[in-house]
Short mmCIF file of C-alpha atoms in Angstrom, two decimals:
data_model
loop_
_atom_site.label_atom_id
_atom_site.label_comp_id
_atom_site.label_asym_id
_atom_site.label_seq_id
_atom_site.Cartn_x
_atom_site.Cartn_y
_atom_site.Cartn_z
CA MET A 1 -94.08 0.66 -50.59
CA GLN A 2 -92.79 4.23 -50.76
CA LEU A 3 -92.04 4.10 -47.02
CA ASN A 4 -89.96 0.93 -47.42
CA LYS A 5 -87.95 2.53 -50.24
CA LEU A 6 -87.36 5.61 -48.09
CA LEU A 7 -86.17 3.54 -45.11
CA THR A 8 -83.89 1.47 -47.34
CA GLY A 9 -82.38 4.66 -48.75
CA LEU A 10 -81.74 6.08 -45.31
CA VAL A 11 -80.02 2.89 -44.15
CA LEU A 12 -77.78 2.85 -47.24
CA ALA A 13 -76.94 6.54 -46.85
CA SER A 14 -76.08 6.19 -43.19
CA GLY A 15 -73.89 3.20 -44.01
CA LEU A 16 -72.02 5.18 -46.67
CA LEU A 17 -71.63 8.10 -44.26
CA PHE A 18 -70.18 5.81 -41.57
CA ALA A 19 -67.82 4.23 -44.09
CA CYS A 20 -66.46 7.67 -45.03
CA HIS A 21 -65.40 8.39 -41.44
CA LYS A 22 -62.66 6.47 -39.69
CA PRO A 23 -63.44 5.26 -36.16
CA ILE A 24 -62.13 7.64 -33.52
CA GLU A 25 -58.75 6.37 -32.41
CA LYS A 26 -57.94 6.31 -28.74
CA LYS A 27 -55.31 8.92 -27.88
CA GLN A 28 -51.87 7.57 -27.06
CA PRO A 29 -51.31 7.49 -23.31
CA ASN A 30 -49.64 10.40 -21.62
CA ILE A 31 -46.38 9.57 -19.85
CA LEU A 32 -45.43 11.19 -16.55
CA PHE A 33 -41.93 10.20 -15.43
CA PHE A 34 -41.22 11.29 -11.86
CA LEU A 35 -37.51 10.92 -11.04
CA VAL A 36 -36.05 11.50 -7.57
CA ASP A 37 -32.36 12.17 -6.92
CA ASP A 38 -30.43 10.01 -4.42
CA MET A 39 -33.52 8.39 -2.89
CA GLY A 40 -32.83 4.95 -1.47
CA TRP A 41 -34.93 1.80 -1.82
CA ALA A 42 -35.62 1.88 1.93
CA ASP A 43 -36.61 5.57 1.99
CA VAL A 44 -40.30 4.94 1.19
CA GLY A 45 -43.10 3.86 3.44
CA TYR A 46 -44.17 0.95 1.27
CA ASN A 47 -40.69 -0.57 1.68
CA GLY A 48 -40.85 -0.30 5.44
CA SER A 49 -39.52 3.10 6.46
CA GLN A 50 -40.82 4.01 9.92
CA PHE A 51 -39.39 7.53 10.11
CA TYR A 52 -39.92 9.03 6.66
CA GLU A 53 -43.47 9.71 5.49
CA THR A 54 -44.40 9.16 1.84
CA PRO A 55 -48.21 8.97 1.69
CA HIS A 56 -48.55 9.86 -2.00
CA ILE A 57 -45.82 7.46 -3.10
CA ASP A 58 -47.41 4.73 -1.00
CA GLN A 59 -50.82 5.47 -2.53
CA LEU A 60 -49.29 5.26 -6.00
CA ALA A 61 -47.84 1.87 -5.07
CA GLY A 62 -51.32 0.71 -4.10
CA GLU A 63 -52.79 1.94 -7.37
CA GLY A 64 -50.08 0.57 -9.65
CA MET A 65 -47.39 -2.09 -9.92
CA VAL A 66 -44.36 -2.15 -7.62
CA PHE A 67 -41.18 -3.56 -9.16
CA SER A 68 -39.33 -5.29 -6.34
CA ASN A 69 -36.16 -5.93 -8.39
CA ALA A 70 -35.63 -2.54 -10.02
CA TYR A 71 -32.12 -1.17 -10.47
CA ALA A 72 -30.27 1.94 -11.53
CA THR A 73 -27.49 1.22 -14.03
CA HIS A 74 -24.94 3.10 -11.92
CA PRO A 75 -24.72 4.19 -8.27
CA ARG A 76 -24.19 7.87 -9.19
CA CYS A 77 -26.32 10.52 -10.87
CA VAL A 78 -24.92 11.26 -14.34
CA PRO A 79 -24.34 7.72 -15.63
CA SER A 80 -27.70 6.54 -14.29
CA ARG A 81 -29.58 9.39 -15.95
CA TYR A 82 -27.75 8.79 -19.21
CA SER A 83 -29.18 5.26 -19.30
CA ILE A 84 -32.74 6.42 -18.69
CA ILE A 85 -32.56 8.97 -21.49
CA THR A 86 -30.71 6.79 -24.06
CA GLY A 87 -31.49 3.18 -23.17
CA LYS A 88 -27.76 2.39 -23.11
CA TYR A 89 -25.34 1.31 -20.43
CA PRO A 90 -23.16 4.26 -19.35
CA ALA A 91 -20.06 2.11 -19.84
CA ARG A 92 -20.66 2.38 -23.61
CA ALA A 93 -19.98 6.10 -23.31
CA GLN A 94 -17.08 5.50 -20.89
CA MET A 95 -19.10 7.21 -18.24
CA PRO A 96 -17.69 7.93 -15.74
CA GLY A 97 -14.43 8.07 -17.58
CA PRO A 98 -10.83 9.20 -17.83
CA GLY A 99 -11.54 12.89 -17.19
CA GLU A 100 -12.90 12.27 -13.71
CA GLY A 101 -10.88 13.96 -11.00
CA LYS A 102 -8.47 15.75 -13.34
CA LEU A 103 -7.86 19.48 -13.16
CA ASN A 104 -9.91 21.76 -15.42
CA VAL A 105 -12.31 18.96 -16.37
CA ARG A 106 -15.82 18.96 -14.99
CA PRO A 107 -16.35 15.41 -13.64
CA GLY A 108 -17.96 13.21 -16.27
CA ASP A 109 -18.07 15.81 -19.07
CA GLU A 110 -16.14 13.64 -21.50
CA GLY A 111 -18.79 10.96 -21.19
CA LYS A 112 -22.01 12.95 -21.15
CA LEU A 113 -24.76 12.97 -23.74
CA LYS A 114 -23.56 13.51 -27.32
CA THR A 115 -25.44 15.43 -30.00
CA ASP A 116 -25.88 12.41 -32.29
CA GLU A 117 -27.60 10.18 -29.71
CA GLN A 118 -31.28 9.30 -29.90
CA THR A 119 -33.22 10.10 -26.73
CA ILE A 120 -36.59 9.01 -25.45
CA ALA A 121 -37.77 12.62 -25.71
CA SER A 122 -36.85 12.96 -29.40
CA ALA A 123 -38.50 9.61 -30.16
CA LEU A 124 -41.75 10.65 -28.48
CA LYS A 125 -41.66 14.08 -30.07
CA GLU A 126 -41.42 12.43 -33.49
CA ALA A 127 -44.45 10.34 -32.47
CA GLY A 128 -46.50 13.49 -31.87
CA TYR A 129 -46.04 13.99 -28.14
CA ALA A 130 -45.69 17.34 -26.42
CA THR A 131 -42.49 16.99 -24.38
CA PHE A 132 -41.64 18.77 -21.12
CA PHE A 133 -38.65 18.65 -18.78
CA ALA A 134 -38.26 20.25 -15.36
CA GLY A 135 -35.45 19.98 -12.84
CA LYS A 136 -32.07 18.30 -12.77
CA TRP A 137 -30.50 17.41 -16.15
CA HIS A 138 -26.75 17.17 -15.44
CA LEU A 139 -26.09 15.49 -18.81
CA ALA A 140 -25.10 18.39 -21.02
CA THR A 141 -22.04 18.95 -23.10
CA SER A 142 -22.20 21.49 -25.91
CA GLY A 143 -25.57 21.24 -27.63
CA THR A 144 -27.20 18.63 -25.42
CA MET A 145 -29.44 20.58 -23.08
CA PRO A 146 -32.99 19.15 -22.81
CA GLN A 147 -34.31 21.51 -25.48
CA ASP A 148 -31.59 20.27 -27.85
CA VAL A 149 -32.49 16.58 -27.56
CA GLY A 150 -36.24 16.46 -27.93
CA PHE A 151 -37.88 18.42 -25.13
CA ASP A 152 -40.16 21.26 -26.25
CA VAL A 153 -39.87 22.95 -22.85
CA ASN A 154 -36.95 22.94 -20.41
CA ILE A 155 -37.38 24.35 -16.92
CA ALA A 156 -34.15 24.62 -14.87
CA GLY A 157 -32.37 21.72 -16.56
CA GLY A 158 -28.68 22.47 -17.16
CA HIS A 159 -25.22 21.68 -15.84
CA ALA A 160 -26.14 21.82 -12.17
CA GLY A 161 -26.07 18.57 -10.23
CA SER A 162 -27.47 20.06 -7.05
CA PRO A 163 -28.48 23.46 -5.68
CA ILE A 164 -26.39 25.58 -3.36
CA SER A 165 -29.59 26.21 -1.43
CA TYR A 166 -33.13 24.79 -1.66
CA PHE A 167 -34.43 28.28 -0.82
CA TYR A 168 -34.53 31.07 -3.41
CA PRO A 169 -32.14 32.40 -4.61
CA TYR A 170 -30.90 28.86 -5.15
CA ASN A 171 -27.42 29.89 -6.33
CA GLU A 172 -26.33 31.82 -3.25
CA GLY A 173 -24.20 30.40 -0.45
CA PRO A 174 -20.66 29.35 0.52
CA GLN A 175 -20.29 27.22 -2.64
CA LYS A 176 -21.13 30.01 -5.08
CA GLY A 177 -18.72 29.81 -7.99
CA LYS A 178 -17.84 26.19 -7.19
CA LYS A 179 -21.16 24.72 -8.27
CA ALA A 180 -22.89 25.18 -11.61
CA PRO A 181 -25.84 27.52 -11.10
CA ILE A 182 -29.47 26.53 -11.53
CA GLU A 183 -30.86 28.68 -14.34
CA GLY A 184 -34.37 29.29 -15.59
CA LEU A 185 -36.08 29.94 -12.26
CA GLU A 186 -35.32 33.66 -11.99
CA ASP A 187 -39.01 34.40 -11.34
CA GLY A 188 -38.71 32.95 -7.84
CA VAL A 189 -39.44 34.96 -4.72
CA GLU A 190 -37.25 35.20 -1.64
CA GLY A 191 -37.35 31.97 0.34
CA GLN A 192 -39.34 29.99 -2.27
CA TYR A 193 -38.64 26.27 -1.95
CA LEU A 194 -37.02 24.68 -4.99
CA THR A 195 -39.15 21.52 -4.96
CA ASP A 196 -42.33 23.62 -4.80
CA HIS A 197 -41.09 25.94 -7.56
CA LEU A 198 -40.48 23.08 -9.97
CA THR A 199 -43.86 21.60 -9.07
CA ASP A 200 -45.61 24.91 -9.76
CA LYS A 201 -43.92 25.12 -13.17
CA THR A 202 -44.96 21.57 -14.01
CA ILE A 203 -48.57 22.17 -12.99
CA ASP A 204 -48.72 25.39 -15.04
CA TRP A 205 -47.45 23.56 -18.12
CA LEU A 206 -49.87 20.64 -17.70
CA LYS A 207 -52.83 23.03 -17.49
CA GLN A 208 -51.63 25.16 -20.41
CA GLN A 209 -50.91 22.13 -22.59
CA HIS A 210 -54.36 20.70 -21.87
CA ASN A 211 -56.09 23.98 -22.64
CA GLU A 212 -54.22 24.57 -25.90
CA GLU A 213 -53.88 21.00 -27.24
CA PRO A 214 -56.24 18.73 -25.29
CA ASP A 215 -55.95 15.90 -27.83
CA GLN A 216 -52.15 15.85 -27.94
CA PRO A 217 -50.48 13.28 -25.65
CA PHE A 218 -47.76 14.59 -23.37
CA PHE A 219 -44.46 13.30 -22.02
CA ALA A 220 -43.60 15.14 -18.81
CA PHE A 221 -40.24 14.31 -17.23
CA VAL A 222 -40.16 15.75 -13.70
CA SER A 223 -36.59 15.37 -12.45
CA HIS A 224 -36.31 16.75 -8.94
CA TYR A 225 -33.06 17.99 -7.41
CA ALA A 226 -34.48 16.55 -4.18
CA VAL A 227 -33.50 14.59 -2.22
CA HIS A 228 -29.85 15.22 -3.10
CA GLU A 229 -27.80 17.18 -0.57
CA PRO A 230 -27.63 19.89 0.74
CA LEU A 231 -30.03 18.68 3.39
CA HIS A 232 -32.33 21.69 3.44
CA GLY A 233 -35.90 20.97 4.49
CA LYS A 234 -38.76 23.43 4.94
CA PRO A 235 -38.68 24.58 8.59
CA GLU A 236 -42.19 23.40 9.39
CA HIS A 237 -41.41 19.94 8.05
CA VAL A 238 -38.06 19.76 9.84
CA GLU A 239 -39.81 20.58 13.11
CA LYS A 240 -42.45 17.92 12.42
CA PHE A 241 -39.77 15.24 12.08
CA ARG A 242 -37.73 16.51 15.03
CA LYS A 243 -40.79 15.93 17.17
CA LYS A 244 -41.33 12.51 15.62
CA LEU A 245 -37.69 11.56 16.18
CA SER A 246 -38.02 12.33 19.89
CA THR A 247 -40.60 9.54 20.13
CA MET A 248 -38.48 6.90 18.39
CA THR A 249 -35.88 4.45 19.63
CA TYR A 250 -33.23 2.59 17.62
CA GLU A 251 -31.30 -0.58 18.29
CA GLY A 252 -27.63 -1.09 17.52
CA GLU A 253 -24.85 1.30 16.58
CA ALA A 254 -25.63 4.45 14.60
CA PHE A 255 -22.64 3.77 12.29
CA VAL A 256 -20.67 0.66 11.44
CA GLU A 257 -17.22 0.33 9.91
CA GLU A 258 -16.82 -2.19 7.09
CA GLY A 259 -15.12 -2.65 3.74
CA ALA A 260 -17.64 -0.25 2.23
CA GLY A 261 -16.45 2.58 4.50
CA THR A 262 -18.52 4.03 7.32
CA THR A 263 -22.19 3.13 6.95
CA LYS A 264 -25.12 4.92 8.56
CA MET A 265 -27.53 2.42 10.12
CA HIS A 266 -30.47 4.56 11.28
CA GLN A 267 -32.96 6.76 9.42
CA ASP A 268 -32.92 9.64 11.88
CA ASP A 269 -32.18 12.93 10.09
CA PRO A 270 -35.14 15.37 10.28
CA GLU A 271 -33.75 17.55 7.47
CA TYR A 272 -33.59 14.60 5.09
CA ALA A 273 -37.03 13.43 6.19
CA ALA A 274 -38.34 16.93 5.38
CA LEU A 275 -36.74 16.80 1.91
CA ILE A 276 -38.53 13.52 1.24
CA TYR A 277 -41.82 14.84 2.59
CA SER A 278 -41.78 17.86 0.26
CA MET A 279 -40.91 15.67 -2.72
CA ASP A 280 -43.83 13.39 -1.85
CA GLU A 281 -46.11 16.45 -1.65
CA SER A 282 -44.93 17.39 -5.13
CA LEU A 283 -45.99 14.02 -6.51
CA GLY A 284 -49.39 14.38 -4.88
CA ARG A 285 -49.95 17.88 -6.30
CA ILE A 286 -48.95 16.87 -9.82
CA LEU A 287 -51.14 13.76 -9.80
CA LYS A 288 -54.05 15.84 -8.53
CA THR A 289 -53.55 18.22 -11.47
CA VAL A 290 -53.53 15.33 -13.95
CA GLU A 291 -56.85 14.25 -12.46
CA GLU A 292 -58.29 17.78 -12.56
CA ILE A 293 -57.57 18.17 -16.28
CA GLY A 294 -59.31 14.86 -16.94
CA GLU A 295 -56.22 12.87 -17.96
CA ALA A 296 -55.77 10.50 -15.01
CA ASP A 297 -57.28 7.48 -16.77
CA ASN A 298 -55.04 7.93 -19.81
CA THR A 299 -51.75 8.72 -18.07
CA VAL A 300 -48.94 6.29 -17.29
CA VAL A 301 -47.12 7.35 -14.12
CA ILE A 302 -43.57 6.09 -13.56
CA PHE A 303 -41.79 6.66 -10.24
CA PHE A 304 -38.06 5.96 -9.90
CA SER A 305 -34.82 7.11 -8.25
CA ASP A 306 -31.48 7.53 -10.01
CA ASN A 307 -29.30 5.77 -7.40
CA GLY A 308 -29.25 4.56 -3.82
CA GLY A 309 -29.46 6.79 -0.78
CA LEU A 310 -26.36 8.54 0.54
CA SER A 311 -25.53 6.28 3.48
CA ASN A 312 -21.74 5.92 3.30
CA ARG A 313 -18.64 8.01 3.75
CA GLY A 314 -14.97 7.29 3.24
CA PHE A 315 -12.16 9.00 5.10
CA ASN A 316 -13.89 12.38 4.60
CA PRO A 317 -16.06 12.82 7.74
CA ARG A 318 -19.03 14.16 5.76
CA ARG A 319 -22.63 14.20 6.90
CA VAL A 320 -24.59 11.34 5.34
CA ALA A 321 -28.31 11.44 4.78
CA THR A 322 -29.95 8.08 5.32
CA SER A 323 -29.69 4.37 5.99
CA ASN A 324 -30.45 1.78 3.31
CA TYR A 325 -30.59 -1.09 5.81
CA PRO A 326 -31.36 -3.98 5.36
CA LEU A 327 -29.51 -3.40 2.09
CA ARG A 328 -25.74 -3.08 2.17
CA ALA A 329 -23.97 0.27 1.59
CA GLY A 330 -25.42 3.05 -0.58
CA LYS A 331 -24.65 5.70 -3.18
CA GLY A 332 -21.35 5.05 -4.95
CA HIS A 333 -21.36 1.31 -4.29
CA LEU A 334 -22.44 -1.66 -6.40
CA TYR A 335 -23.89 -3.40 -3.39
CA GLU A 336 -27.70 -3.43 -3.33
CA GLY A 337 -27.94 -0.23 -1.30
CA GLY A 338 -26.28 1.70 -4.11
CA VAL A 339 -28.30 0.43 -7.06
CA ARG A 340 -31.61 -1.15 -5.96
CA GLU A 341 -34.39 1.45 -6.37
CA PRO A 342 -38.02 2.07 -5.52
CA MET A 343 -40.01 1.77 -8.77
CA ILE A 344 -43.74 2.04 -9.43
CA VAL A 345 -45.75 2.07 -12.66
CA LYS A 346 -49.40 3.07 -12.66
CA TRP A 347 -51.39 2.61 -15.86
CA PRO A 348 -55.16 2.53 -15.39
CA GLY A 349 -56.84 -0.20 -17.41
CA THR A 350 -53.57 -2.00 -18.13
CA VAL A 351 -51.69 -2.49 -14.85
CA ALA A 352 -53.46 -4.23 -11.99
CA ALA A 353 -53.69 -2.02 -8.90
CA GLY A 354 -51.67 -3.27 -5.96
CA SER A 355 -49.66 -5.70 -8.06
CA VAL A 356 -46.00 -6.61 -7.59
CA SER A 357 -43.53 -7.71 -10.27
CA LYS A 358 -40.36 -9.60 -9.38
CA GLU A 359 -39.01 -9.01 -12.88
CA VAL A 360 -35.41 -7.74 -12.86
CA VAL A 361 -35.37 -4.38 -14.65
CA THR A 362 -32.76 -1.65 -14.95
CA GLY A 363 -32.53 1.96 -16.09
CA THR A 364 -31.91 1.11 -19.75
CA ASP A 365 -35.35 -0.53 -19.92
CA PHE A 366 -37.45 2.62 -19.60
CA PHE A 367 -36.76 3.79 -23.17
CA PRO A 368 -38.11 0.70 -25.02
CA SER A 369 -40.90 0.23 -22.46
CA ILE A 370 -42.17 3.79 -22.91
CA LEU A 371 -42.03 3.36 -26.68
CA ASP A 372 -44.14 0.22 -26.27
CA MET A 373 -46.62 2.18 -24.17
CA ALA A 374 -46.86 4.78 -26.94
CA GLY A 375 -47.16 2.13 -29.65
CA GLN A 376 -43.90 3.17 -31.27
CA GLN A 377 -40.83 1.41 -32.60
CA LEU A 378 -37.33 2.70 -33.21
CA LYS A 379 -34.25 1.72 -35.16
CA PRO A 380 -32.44 -1.22 -33.55
CA ARG A 381 -29.30 0.65 -32.44
CA ALA A 382 -31.29 3.09 -30.32
CA HIS A 383 -31.87 2.00 -26.70
CA GLN A 384 -29.60 -0.93 -27.58
CA ASP A 385 -29.22 -2.23 -24.02
CA GLY A 386 -32.82 -1.81 -22.95
CA VAL A 387 -35.50 -4.49 -22.89
CA SER A 388 -39.17 -3.61 -22.64
CA PHE A 389 -40.91 -4.65 -19.43
CA MET A 390 -44.36 -4.44 -21.04
CA ALA A 391 -44.94 -8.16 -20.51
CA ALA A 392 -44.36 -7.68 -16.79
CA LEU A 393 -46.85 -4.82 -16.70
CA ARG A 394 -49.44 -7.09 -18.29
CA GLN A 395 -48.46 -9.87 -15.83
CA GLN A 396 -47.48 -12.16 -18.67
CA ASN A 397 -44.48 -14.45 -18.74
CA ALA A 398 -41.69 -11.95 -19.13
CA PRO A 399 -38.74 -12.88 -21.39
CA THR A 400 -36.07 -11.01 -19.41
CA SER A 401 -36.09 -12.97 -16.14
CA GLU A 402 -32.74 -14.70 -16.66
CA ARG A 403 -30.93 -12.09 -18.73
CA PRO A 404 -27.79 -10.68 -17.14
CA ILE A 405 -27.72 -7.02 -16.13
CA PHE A 406 -24.45 -5.18 -15.56
CA TRP A 407 -22.90 -2.33 -13.62
CA HIS A 408 -19.45 -0.77 -14.05
CA SER A 409 -17.95 1.75 -11.65
CA PRO A 410 -14.36 2.57 -12.68
CA VAL A 411 -13.79 5.90 -10.88
CA ASP A 412 -13.76 5.20 -7.16
CA ARG A 413 -14.28 7.81 -4.47
CA PRO A 414 -12.65 6.40 -1.32
CA HIS A 415 -12.64 9.86 0.26
CA ALA A 416 -16.31 10.63 -0.31
CA THR A 417 -18.31 7.40 -0.22
CA GLY A 418 -15.68 4.75 0.49
CA ASP A 419 -16.22 2.74 -2.69
CA SER A 420 -13.67 0.85 -4.85
CA ASN A 421 -13.35 0.26 -8.60
CA CYS A 422 -15.48 -2.70 -9.61
CA THR A 423 -17.85 -4.34 -12.10
CA ALA A 424 -20.93 -6.38 -11.23
CA VAL A 425 -23.48 -8.64 -12.88
CA ARG A 426 -26.78 -10.09 -11.76
CA LYS A 427 -28.20 -13.13 -13.51
CA GLY A 428 -31.20 -14.78 -11.95
CA ARG A 429 -30.72 -15.16 -8.21
CA TYR A 430 -26.95 -14.60 -8.21
CA LYS A 431 -24.96 -11.39 -8.20
CA LEU A 432 -21.19 -11.21 -8.59
CA ILE A 433 -18.97 -8.19 -7.93
CA GLU A 434 -15.39 -8.10 -9.21
CA PHE A 435 -13.09 -5.62 -7.46
CA TYR A 436 -10.54 -5.80 -10.25
CA ASP A 437 -7.87 -3.60 -8.64
CA THR A 438 -7.41 -6.14 -5.88
CA ASN A 439 -8.42 -9.25 -7.87
CA THR A 440 -11.23 -9.88 -5.39
CA VAL A 441 -14.56 -11.50 -6.22
CA GLU A 442 -17.76 -11.60 -4.16
CA LEU A 443 -20.79 -13.75 -5.01
CA TYR A 444 -24.21 -13.45 -3.37
CA ASP A 445 -27.50 -15.31 -3.62
CA LEU A 446 -30.00 -12.46 -3.52
CA SER A 447 -32.95 -14.80 -3.15
CA SER A 448 -31.85 -15.62 0.40
CA ASP A 449 -29.30 -12.90 1.21
CA LEU A 450 -30.56 -9.49 0.12
CA GLY A 451 -28.17 -7.84 2.56
CA GLU A 452 -25.16 -9.44 0.81
CA THR A 453 -23.68 -10.80 4.00
CA LYS A 454 -22.39 -14.22 2.85
CA ASN A 455 -19.80 -14.38 0.08
CA LEU A 456 -20.32 -17.66 -1.82
CA ALA A 457 -17.43 -17.25 -4.27
CA ALA A 458 -15.42 -20.10 -2.77
CA GLU A 459 -18.44 -22.38 -2.25
CA LEU A 460 -19.88 -22.04 -5.78
CA PRO A 461 -16.89 -21.93 -8.13
CA GLU A 462 -18.89 -22.87 -11.26
CA VAL A 463 -21.38 -20.04 -10.74
CA ARG A 464 -18.54 -17.67 -9.86
CA ASP A 465 -16.54 -18.47 -12.99
CA GLN A 466 -19.57 -18.31 -15.28
CA LEU A 467 -20.54 -14.84 -14.02
CA LEU A 468 -16.94 -13.63 -14.05
CA LYS A 469 -16.69 -14.59 -17.72
CA LEU A 470 -19.90 -12.68 -18.43
CA ILE A 471 -18.36 -9.59 -16.85
CA HIS A 472 -15.11 -9.84 -18.81
CA ASP A 473 -16.89 -10.45 -22.12
CA TRP A 474 -19.28 -7.57 -21.49
CA ARG A 475 -16.53 -5.10 -20.59
CA ARG A 476 -14.81 -5.88 -23.90
CA GLU A 477 -18.06 -5.63 -25.85
CA VAL A 478 -18.96 -2.16 -24.57
CA ASN A 479 -15.36 -0.90 -24.46
CA ALA A 480 -15.68 -0.03 -20.78
CA TYR A 481 -13.13 2.33 -19.28
CA VAL A 482 -10.90 0.67 -16.70
CA LYS A 483 -8.68 3.06 -14.77
#
């Protein structure tokens, strides 16, 4: 009898003890956003490149979900990055805008990030995340450096859009004084490679953060200057690809002349291949570190590029880096080569390995999607143009399949990349581009013509007029700058 009373008491006491302690909540997932500069959709192995080598990117594609209809919101760096950080179309900020090309105005400054804008970093910081930025920022006006808009740590993010040299010291060379310097990497040693330096800094922070606050989730935004020009590869990698190039043959002309300027048709530059190879090595090293600190199973990895590969030139006979074929044109253009991007999301336990989503997503969508990943919500006006792609990640029926997505490029660069002022929309299978200076319209069915070779504007007038109205209504809504 006494034994039964004792056992009953122990059961009651243990039940009270359990009731006094909340169940251990699973830590919010870490977010690693790996952004490449100027890398084209066709520059990765998993999309068919035969010359470039991207083993770690390809492995990530096999372990996560590939988005086959992923887009940047603009074919140039600053506006595209603005969308990722704010969840808004750059046209809302008149970016690029009226200051472009004028004397004494740094291109795009009048439309860069403002101090009163909500960013994905500030939202995650408020949610308890440790926030880290390394690499190219290129969004700052007064008071909007990474550390001003939600990042606890900023490594080398400032006004610079590209280095003078990829070898330390990065600010020395013929363009010294003409380019904004890269600051914050003064601890480099002679000849140190910029991509490696940023990777080392990222790895050091990941290890330190884990040691000091192992239970705090992190948001690490690794924004490489690679593979933007100058085309400076590590000598050993350049030699590797020179040897590989000697074994390859190409069909057709190396360059073609078309309305989009002069377009490079072959991937055959060993320096550019070496830039890509080092960037891929960086991804591999960082992912290995995440695994070593025991966070691989609770880390979302997002891989993306800010715009298409540099494949076109205008009347300036510049060196161009790559070919985006079978896509048309490249950086600076609203054809697919300028805005369609490689995109991968890996999320163990949530995203099926080796899966592919055909969902149409764009740069504004990262902000709300990352908030969804973190279990957070934000006031409605923040990330106002973004739509979460969480349903696509879970392979559910996604609600965004038929929504229109827009691009607006009002500051042409006929000398540099051969592009013209235009606005574009994609809705479902159709994409329309309006070259408003010349009152020209082009309509393509991307489901059967990814290379945008057959203009259907005359054949499908109802589709053409519907999409043209969408463009005109949208430009008014966002108060887009039209030069």
